[in-house]
CSV table of C-alpha atoms and ligand atoms in Angstrom, one decimal:
chain,number,residue,atom,x,y,z
S,288,UNK,CA,19.7,-24.8,2.2
S,289,UNK,CA,17.8,-21.7,0.9
S,290,UNK,CA,15.5,-23.9,-1.2
S,291,UNK,CA,14.7,-26.0,1.8
S,292,UNK,CA,14.2,-23.0,4.0
S,293,UNK,CA,11.9,-21.2,1.6
S,294,UNK,CA,9.9,-24.4,0.9
S,295,UNK,CA,9.4,-24.9,4.7
S,296,UNK,CA,8.1,-21.3,5.4
S,297,UNK,CA,5.8,-21.7,2.4
S,298,UNK,CA,4.6,-25.0,3.9
S,299,UNK,CA,5.6,-26.9,0.8
S,300,UNK,CA,7.8,-30.0,0.1
S,301,UNK,CA,10.2,-28.6,-2.6
S,302,UNK,CA,11.8,-25.3,-3.4
S,303,UNK,CA,13.8,-24.3,-6.5
S,304,UNK,CA,15.7,-21.0,-6.6
S,305,UNK,CA,16.5,-18.9,-9.6
S,306,UNK,CA,18.5,-15.8,-10.4
S,307,UNK,CA,15.4,-13.5,-10.5
S,308,UNK,CA,11.8,-13.5,-10.1
S,309,UNK,CA,11.4,-13.3,-14.0
S,310,UNK,CA,13.6,-16.4,-14.5
S,311,UNK,CA,11.3,-18.1,-12.0
S,312,UNK,CA,8.2,-17.2,-13.9
S,313,UNK,CA,9.9,-18.2,-17.3
S,314,UNK,CA,10.9,-21.6,-15.9
S,315,UNK,CA,7.3,-22.4,-14.7
S,316,UNK,CA,5.9,-21.5,-18.2
S,317,UNK,CA,8.4,-24.0,-19.5
S,318,UNK,CA,6.0,-26.8,-18.2
S,319,UNK,CA,3.9,-26.0,-21.3
S,320,UNK,CA,4.1,-27.0,-25.0
S,321,UNK,CA,3.7,-25.0,-28.1
S,322,UNK,CA,0.0,-24.4,-28.9
S,323,UNK,CA,-0.9,-24.3,-25.1
S,324,UNK,CA,-3.1,-21.4,-23.7
S,325,UNK,CA,-2.6,-19.6,-20.3
S,326,UNK,CA,-5.3,-17.6,-18.4
S,327,UNK,CA,-3.6,-14.9,-16.5
S,328,UNK,CA,-4.7,-12.1,-14.1
S,329,UNK,CA,-5.1,-8.9,-15.9
S,330,UNK,CA,-3.2,-6.7,-13.5
S,331,UNK,CA,0.0,-8.8,-13.3
S,332,UNK,CA,3.4,-7.3,-12.7
S,333,UNK,CA,4.3,-5.6,-16.0
S,334,UNK,CA,7.5,-7.6,-16.5
S,335,UNK,CA,5.3,-10.7,-16.6
S,336,UNK,CA,2.9,-9.6,-19.2
S,337,UNK,CA,5.7,-8.2,-21.3
S,338,UNK,CA,7.6,-11.6,-21.0
S,339,UNK,CA,4.4,-13.5,-22.0
S,340,UNK,CA,3.4,-11.1,-24.9
S,341,UNK,CA,6.9,-10.2,-26.4
S,342,UNK,CA,8.8,-13.4,-25.8
S,343,UNK,CA,6.7,-16.5,-25.0
S,344,UNK,CA,4.0,-15.7,-27.6
S,345,UNK,CA,6.8,-16.1,-30.2
S,346,UNK,CA,6.9,-19.8,-29.2
S,347,UNK,CA,3.3,-20.4,-29.9
S,348,UNK,CA,2.0,-19.9,-26.3
S,349,UNK,CA,-1.2,-18.1,-26.1
S,350,UNK,CA,-2.4,-15.8,-23.3
S,351,UNK,CA,-5.8,-14.4,-22.2
S,352,UNK,CA,-5.8,-11.7,-19.5
S,353,UNK,CA,-8.9,-11.6,-17.3
S,354,UNK,CA,-10.0,-9.9,-14.2
S,355,UNK,CA,-9.7,-12.9,-11.9
S,356,UNK,CA,-11.4,-11.2,-9.0
S,357,UNK,CA,-14.6,-12.7,-10.6
S,358,UNK,CA,-14.2,-16.4,-11.2
S,359,UNK,CA,-16.8,-16.2,-14.0
S,360,UNK,CA,-14.3,-14.3,-16.1
S,361,UNK,CA,-11.8,-17.1,-15.7
S,362,UNK,CA,-14.3,-19.8,-16.6
S,363,UNK,CA,-15.4,-17.9,-19.6
S,364,UNK,CA,-11.8,-17.7,-21.0
S,365,UNK,CA,-11.2,-21.5,-20.8
S,366,UNK,CA,-10.5,-23.2,-24.1
S,367,UNK,CA,-9.7,-26.8,-25.0
S,368,UNK,CA,-6.1,-25.9,-25.2
S,369,UNK,CA,-6.0,-24.0,-21.8
S,370,UNK,CA,-3.3,-25.7,-19.7
S,371,UNK,CA,-2.3,-23.2,-17.0
S,372,UNK,CA,-3.9,-20.7,-14.7
S,373,UNK,CA,-1.5,-17.8,-13.7
S,374,UNK,CA,-2.8,-15.7,-10.8
S,375,UNK,CA,-1.1,-12.8,-9.0
S,376,UNK,CA,-2.7,-11.8,-5.7
S,377,UNK,CA,-2.6,-9.0,-4.6
S,378,UNK,CA,-1.7,-7.6,-7.9
S,379,UNK,CA,0.8,-4.9,-8.9
S,380,UNK,CA,0.0,-2.1,-8.7
S,381,UNK,CA,-3.8,-2.1,-8.2
S,382,UNK,CA,-3.9,-4.6,-5.3
S,383,UNK,CA,-6.7,-6.8,-6.8
S,384,UNK,CA,-7.3,-9.8,-4.6
S,385,UNK,CA,-8.3,-13.1,-6.2
S,386,UNK,CA,-10.3,-15.9,-4.4
S,387,UNK,CA,-7.9,-18.9,-4.5
S,388,UNK,CA,-10.4,-21.4,-3.4
S,389,UNK,CA,-12.5,-20.6,-6.4
S,390,UNK,CA,-9.4,-20.7,-8.6
S,391,UNK,CA,-8.4,-24.1,-7.4
S,392,UNK,CA,-11.8,-25.5,-8.1
S,393,UNK,CA,-11.6,-24.2,-11.7
S,394,UNK,CA,-8.0,-25.6,-12.1
S,395,UNK,CA,-8.9,-29.0,-10.7
S,396,UNK,CA,-12.0,-29.3,-12.8
S,397,UNK,CA,-10.1,-28.4,-16.1
S,398,UNK,CA,-6.9,-30.1,-15.2
S,399,UNK,CA,-4.9,-26.9,-15.4
S,400,UNK,CA,-1.5,-26.2,-13.8
S,401,UNK,CA,-2.3,-23.6,-11.1
S,402,UNK,CA,0.5,-21.1,-10.6
S,403,UNK,CA,0.4,-18.2,-8.1
S,404,UNK,CA,2.7,-15.2,-7.9
S,405,UNK,CA,2.6,-14.5,-4.1
S,406,UNK,CA,5.3,-11.8,-4.0
S,407,UNK,CA,3.1,-9.2,-2.4
S,408,UNK,CA,1.6,-11.5,0.2
S,409,UNK,CA,4.7,-13.4,1.3
S,410,UNK,CA,4.3,-16.8,3.2
S,411,UNK,CA,3.7,-14.8,6.3
S,412,UNK,CA,0.3,-13.6,5.1
S,413,UNK,CA,-0.7,-16.2,2.5
S,414,UNK,CA,0.2,-19.8,1.8
S,415,UNK,CA,-1.5,-20.7,-1.6
S,416,UNK,CA,-0.4,-24.3,-1.4
S,417,UNK,CA,-3.1,-24.8,1.3
S,418,UNK,CA,-5.6,-23.6,-1.3
S,419,UNK,CA,-4.5,-26.2,-3.9
S,420,UNK,CA,-2.0,-24.1,-5.9
S,421,UNK,CA,0.5,-26.3,-7.8
S,422,UNK,CA,3.3,-23.7,-7.8
S,423,UNK,CA,4.0,-20.6,-5.6
S,424,UNK,CA,6.3,-18.1,-7.0
S,425,UNK,CA,8.1,-15.2,-5.3
S,426,UNK,CA,10.4,-12.5,-6.5
S,427,UNK,CA,12.8,-12.9,-3.6
S,428,UNK,CA,14.2,-9.5,-4.7
S,429,UNK,CA,11.3,-8.0,-2.8
S,430,UNK,CA,10.1,-8.8,0.8
S,431,UNK,CA,11.8,-12.2,1.2
S,432,UNK,CA,15.3,-10.7,1.0
S,433,UNK,CA,13.8,-7.4,2.1
S,434,UNK,CA,16.8,-4.9,1.9
S,435,UNK,CA,17.2,-3.9,-1.8
S,436,UNK,CA,20.3,-6.1,-1.8
S,437,UNK,CA,19.9,-8.6,-4.6
S,438,UNK,CA,17.7,-10.0,-7.3
S,439,UNK,CA,16.3,-13.5,-7.0
S,440,UNK,CA,13.3,-15.9,-7.2
S,441,UNK,CA,11.9,-19.1,-5.9
S,442,UNK,CA,9.2,-21.5,-6.8
S,443,UNK,CA,7.7,-23.8,-4.1
S,444,UNK,CA,5.7,-26.9,-5.0
S,445,UNK,CA,4.3,-30.1,-3.3
S,446,UNK,CA,4.3,-31.9,-6.7
S,447,UNK,CA,7.3,-34.1,-7.4
S,448,UNK,CA,6.8,-34.0,-11.2
S,449,UNK,CA,6.9,-30.2,-11.1
S,450,UNK,CA,9.9,-30.2,-8.8
S,451,UNK,CA,11.9,-32.5,-11.0
S,452,UNK,CA,11.1,-30.4,-14.0
S,453,UNK,CA,12.0,-27.1,-12.3
S,454,UNK,CA,15.3,-28.6,-11.2
S,455,UNK,CA,15.9,-29.8,-14.8
S,456,UNK,CA,15.2,-26.3,-16.2
S,457,UNK,CA,17.1,-24.6,-13.5
S,458,UNK,CA,20.4,-26.4,-14.4
S,459,UNK,CA,19.7,-26.7,-18.1
S,460,UNK,CA,19.1,-23.0,-18.8
S,461,UNK,CA,21.5,-21.8,-16.1
S,462,UNK,CA,19.3,-19.2,-14.4
S,463,UNK,CA,20.9,-20.1,-11.1
S,464,UNK,CA,21.4,-17.6,-8.1
S,465,UNK,CA,24.9,-17.1,-6.9
S,466,UNK,CA,25.9,-18.6,-3.6
S,467,UNK,CA,26.5,-15.1,-2.2
S,468,UNK,CA,23.0,-13.9,-3.2
S,469,UNK,CA,21.5,-17.1,-1.5
S,470,UNK,CA,23.4,-16.4,1.6
S,471,UNK,CA,22.2,-12.8,1.6
S,472,UNK,CA,18.6,-14.0,0.9
S,473,UNK,CA,18.8,-16.4,3.8
S,474,UNK,CA,19.9,-13.5,6.0
S,475,UNK,CA,16.9,-11.5,4.9
S,476,UNK,CA,14.4,-14.3,5.2
S,477,UNK,CA,15.4,-15.0,8.8
S,478,UNK,CA,13.6,-11.6,9.7
S,479,UNK,CA,10.6,-11.9,7.4
S,480,UNK,CA,8.2,-12.9,10.1
S,481,UNK,CA,9.2,-9.8,12.1
S,482,UNK,CA,9.2,-7.4,9.2
S,483,UNK,CA,5.9,-8.3,7.6
S,484,UNK,CA,3.6,-7.4,10.5
S,485,UNK,CA,5.3,-4.1,10.8
S,486,UNK,CA,4.9,-3.4,7.0
S,487,UNK,CA,1.2,-4.3,7.3
S,488,UNK,CA,0.7,-2.2,10.5
S,489,UNK,CA,2.4,0.7,8.9
S,490,UNK,CA,0.5,0.4,5.6
S,491,UNK,CA,-2.8,0.3,7.5
S,492,UNK,CA,-2.0,3.6,9.3
S,493,UNK,CA,-0.8,5.3,6.1
S,494,UNK,CA,-3.8,4.0,4.1
S,495,UNK,CA,-6.1,5.4,6.8
S,496,UNK,CA,-4.3,8.8,6.8
S,497,UNK,CA,-4.5,9.0,3.1
S,498,UNK,CA,-8.2,8.1,3.0
S,499,UNK,CA,-8.9,11.0,5.1
S,500,UNK,CA,-6.8,13.5,3.2
S,501,UNK,CA,-8.7,16.0,1.0
S,502,UNK,CA,-6.2,15.9,-1.9
S,503,UNK,CA,-6.5,12.2,-2.2
S,504,UNK,CA,-9.4,11.0,-4.3
S,505,UNK,CA,-9.1,7.3,-3.6
S,506,UNK,CA,-7.0,4.7,-1.6
S,507,UNK,CA,-6.6,1.1,-2.6
S,508,UNK,CA,-5.3,-1.1,0.2
S,509,UNK,CA,-6.7,-4.6,0.9
S,510,UNK,CA,-6.9,-3.8,4.6
S,511,UNK,CA,-9.5,-1.0,4.1
S,512,UNK,CA,-13.1,-1.9,4.3
S,513,UNK,CA,-13.5,0.2,1.1
S,514,UNK,CA,-11.4,-2.2,-0.9
S,515,UNK,CA,-13.7,-4.2,-3.3
S,516,UNK,CA,-12.2,-7.6,-2.3
S,517,UNK,CA,-11.6,-6.7,1.4
S,518,UNK,CA,-13.6,-9.7,2.7
S,519,UNK,CA,-11.8,-12.2,0.4
S,520,UNK,CA,-8.5,-10.7,1.6
S,521,UNK,CA,-9.6,-11.0,5.2
S,522,UNK,CA,-10.5,-14.6,4.9
S,523,UNK,CA,-7.6,-15.9,3.0
S,524,UNK,CA,-4.7,-13.7,4.3
S,525,UNK,CA,-3.3,-13.3,7.8
S,526,UNK,CA,-2.4,-9.7,7.1
S,527,UNK,CA,-2.6,-7.2,4.3
S,528,UNK,CA,1.0,-6.6,3.5
S,529,UNK,CA,2.8,-3.3,2.9
S,530,UNK,CA,1.7,-2.3,-0.7
S,531,UNK,CA,-1.0,0.4,-1.3
S,532,UNK,CA,-1.8,2.9,-4.0
S,533,UNK,CA,-3.7,6.2,-4.1
S,534,UNK,CA,-5.2,8.5,-6.5
S,535,UNK,CA,-4.4,12.3,-6.5
S,536,UNK,CA,-6.9,14.7,-8.0
S,537,UNK,CA,-4.3,16.7,-10.0
S,538,UNK,CA,-3.1,14.0,-12.5
S,539,UNK,CA,0.6,13.9,-13.7
S,540,UNK,CA,1.6,17.4,-12.3
S,541,UNK,CA,0.2,16.5,-8.9
S,542,UNK,CA,2.0,13.1,-9.0
S,543,UNK,CA,5.3,14.7,-9.9
S,544,UNK,CA,5.0,17.3,-7.2
S,545,UNK,CA,4.4,14.7,-4.5
S,546,UNK,CA,7.4,12.6,-5.9
S,547,UNK,CA,9.6,15.5,-5.8
S,548,UNK,CA,8.6,16.8,-2.4
S,549,UNK,CA,8.8,13.8,-0.2
S,550,UNK,CA,12.1,13.3,1.7
S,551,UNK,CA,11.7,10.0,3.7
S,552,UNK,CA,10.0,8.1,0.9
S,553,UNK,CA,12.6,7.0,-1.7
S,554,UNK,CA,11.7,7.5,-5.4
S,555,UNK,CA,12.1,4.1,-6.7
S,556,UNK,CA,10.6,1.4,-8.8
S,557,UNK,CA,11.3,-1.6,-6.6
S,558,UNK,CA,9.4,-2.7,-3.6
S,559,UNK,CA,9.2,-4.8,-0.5
S,560,UNK,CA,12.4,-3.5,1.3
S,561,UNK,CA,12.6,-2.0,4.8
S,562,UNK,CA,12.6,1.5,3.3
S,563,UNK,CA,9.4,3.1,2.1
S,564,UNK,CA,9.4,3.5,-1.7
S,565,UNK,CA,7.2,5.8,-3.8
S,566,UNK,CA,6.3,5.3,-7.5
S,567,UNK,CA,4.4,7.2,-10.1
S,568,UNK,CA,3.4,4.6,-12.6
S,569,UNK,CA,2.3,7.1,-15.3
S,570,UNK,CA,5.8,8.7,-15.5
S,571,UNK,CA,8.0,5.7,-14.2
S,572,UNK,CA,7.0,2.1,-14.4
S,573,UNK,CA,4.3,2.5,-17.0
S,574,UNK,CA,5.7,5.6,-18.9
S,575,UNK,CA,6.1,3.5,-22.1
S,576,UNK,CA,2.3,2.3,-22.1
S,577,UNK,CA,0.2,4.6,-24.3
S,578,UNK,CA,-2.0,6.8,-22.1
S,579,UNK,CA,-5.2,5.3,-23.5
S,580,UNK,CA,-4.2,1.8,-22.6
S,581,UNK,CA,-2.9,2.8,-19.3
S,582,UNK,CA,-6.2,4.6,-18.4
S,583,UNK,CA,-8.2,1.5,-19.6
S,584,UNK,CA,-6.2,-0.6,-17.2
S,585,UNK,CA,-7.0,1.8,-14.3
S,586,UNK,CA,-3.5,3.2,-14.2
S,587,UNK,CA,-4.5,6.8,-14.1
S,588,UNK,CA,-2.3,9.8,-14.3
S,589,UNK,CA,-2.7,10.6,-10.6
S,590,UNK,CA,-1.9,7.2,-9.4
S,591,UNK,CA,0.8,6.8,-6.8
S,592,UNK,CA,2.1,3.5,-5.6
S,593,UNK,CA,3.6,3.1,-2.1
S,594,UNK,CA,5.7,0.3,-0.7
S,595,UNK,CA,5.3,1.1,3.0
S,596,UNK,CA,8.6,0.3,4.9
S,597,UNK,CA,9.2,-0.5,8.5
S,598,UNK,CA,10.2,3.1,9.7
S,599,UNK,CA,8.2,4.8,12.3
S,600,UNK,CA,4.6,5.1,10.8
S,601,UNK,CA,4.4,8.7,12.1
S,602,UNK,CA,7.6,9.7,10.1
S,603,UNK,CA,6.0,8.2,6.8
S,604,UNK,CA,2.7,10.0,7.5
S,605,UNK,CA,4.5,13.3,8.1
S,606,UNK,CA,6.5,12.9,4.9
S,607,UNK,CA,3.5,12.3,2.8
S,608,UNK,CA,1.6,15.2,4.5
S,609,UNK,CA,4.5,17.5,3.6
S,610,UNK,CA,4.4,16.2,0.0
S,611,UNK,CA,0.7,16.5,-0.3
S,612,UNK,CA,0.9,20.1,1.0
S,613,UNK,CA,2.9,21.1,-2.1
S,614,UNK,CA,0.1,19.9,-4.4
M,113,PLP,C1,9.3,-7.8,-9.1
M,113,PLP,C2,8.3,-8.8,-9.3
M,113,PLP,C3,8.5,-9.9,-10.3
M,113,PLP,C4,9.8,-10.0,-11.0
M,113,PLP,O1,10.9,-10.3,-10.2
M,113,PLP,P1,12.4,-9.9,-10.5
M,113,PLP,O2,13.1,-10.5,-9.2
M,113,PLP,O3,12.5,-8.4,-10.4
M,113,PLP,O4,12.8,-10.5,-11.6
M,113,PLP,C5,7.5,-10.8,-10.5
M,113,PLP,N1,6.3,-10.6,-9.9
M,113,PLP,C6,6.1,-9.6,-9.0
M,113,PLP,C7,4.7,-9.5,-8.4
M,113,PLP,C8,7.0,-8.7,-8.8
M,113,PLP,O5,6.7,-7.7,-7.9
């Protein structure tokens, strides 16, 4: 039931559910053979690049990470053995937005599997199958279940050959979700269309507040005209979702002060639930990445990621105001 439900809200024919978002990504990569090459967005979810680099590369799969916001970078990375294009949009945590029409053209021309991790956008705001994606993946741990209650994932496709392979992988490797988790996911998914517009409205209000705050150097939110891919986001998405990040002037100490001063925002590494969650990548999600590499990727010491919840927007703004006063 859940597979059919999630396929239908994504506008696709087939859905296959897994025990986590990561098990879903791993299963999609099992469409490939040893020697194949994958082009991947450079700011993908950290667990995905870790999986590609530390596990799949041992099985003779090869990966190139490119800034997919410029299609020329993707074209330049194509090799004879390239078999898959793996795009995340918007990305985690820098909210880069990739033009899916341009990616679909490249995938078609070079006969590549075209997979999209659409966890941040959800089917409410983006339906990548309409743009020619072969596979749309969600970590249902996040917005789709929406209440920090479980871990799960889904892949939706219109291609029967991919569907059959995904079903085969699902039962063969045993990365199946439990019936109870499926039931909980279904409960969450039934309010997705009500939650997402609220996440998006709140994030817009919070982003505008932060952009006007003197202690904030920069705010990145696809709904702000200052976002480098704002126009692409506006044309391919029906809303900008609830994720944003901002840059504090004072580096690690300022980040820590804000983390320790907020009261409503929960200090947490997950995202996409009804509660607002705040993360300091330099000391939390990316603490094990050497500072130089972190900085090169744009994950600066003062960067704060916010998963804006569905509380009263004024309460979220007041909480951040209080946290920023302590800096
Ligand atoms: C969380 C996340 C994943 C991994 O999902 P899990 O359900 O935690 O395994 C993959 N992609 C994105 C964009 C995510 O946010």
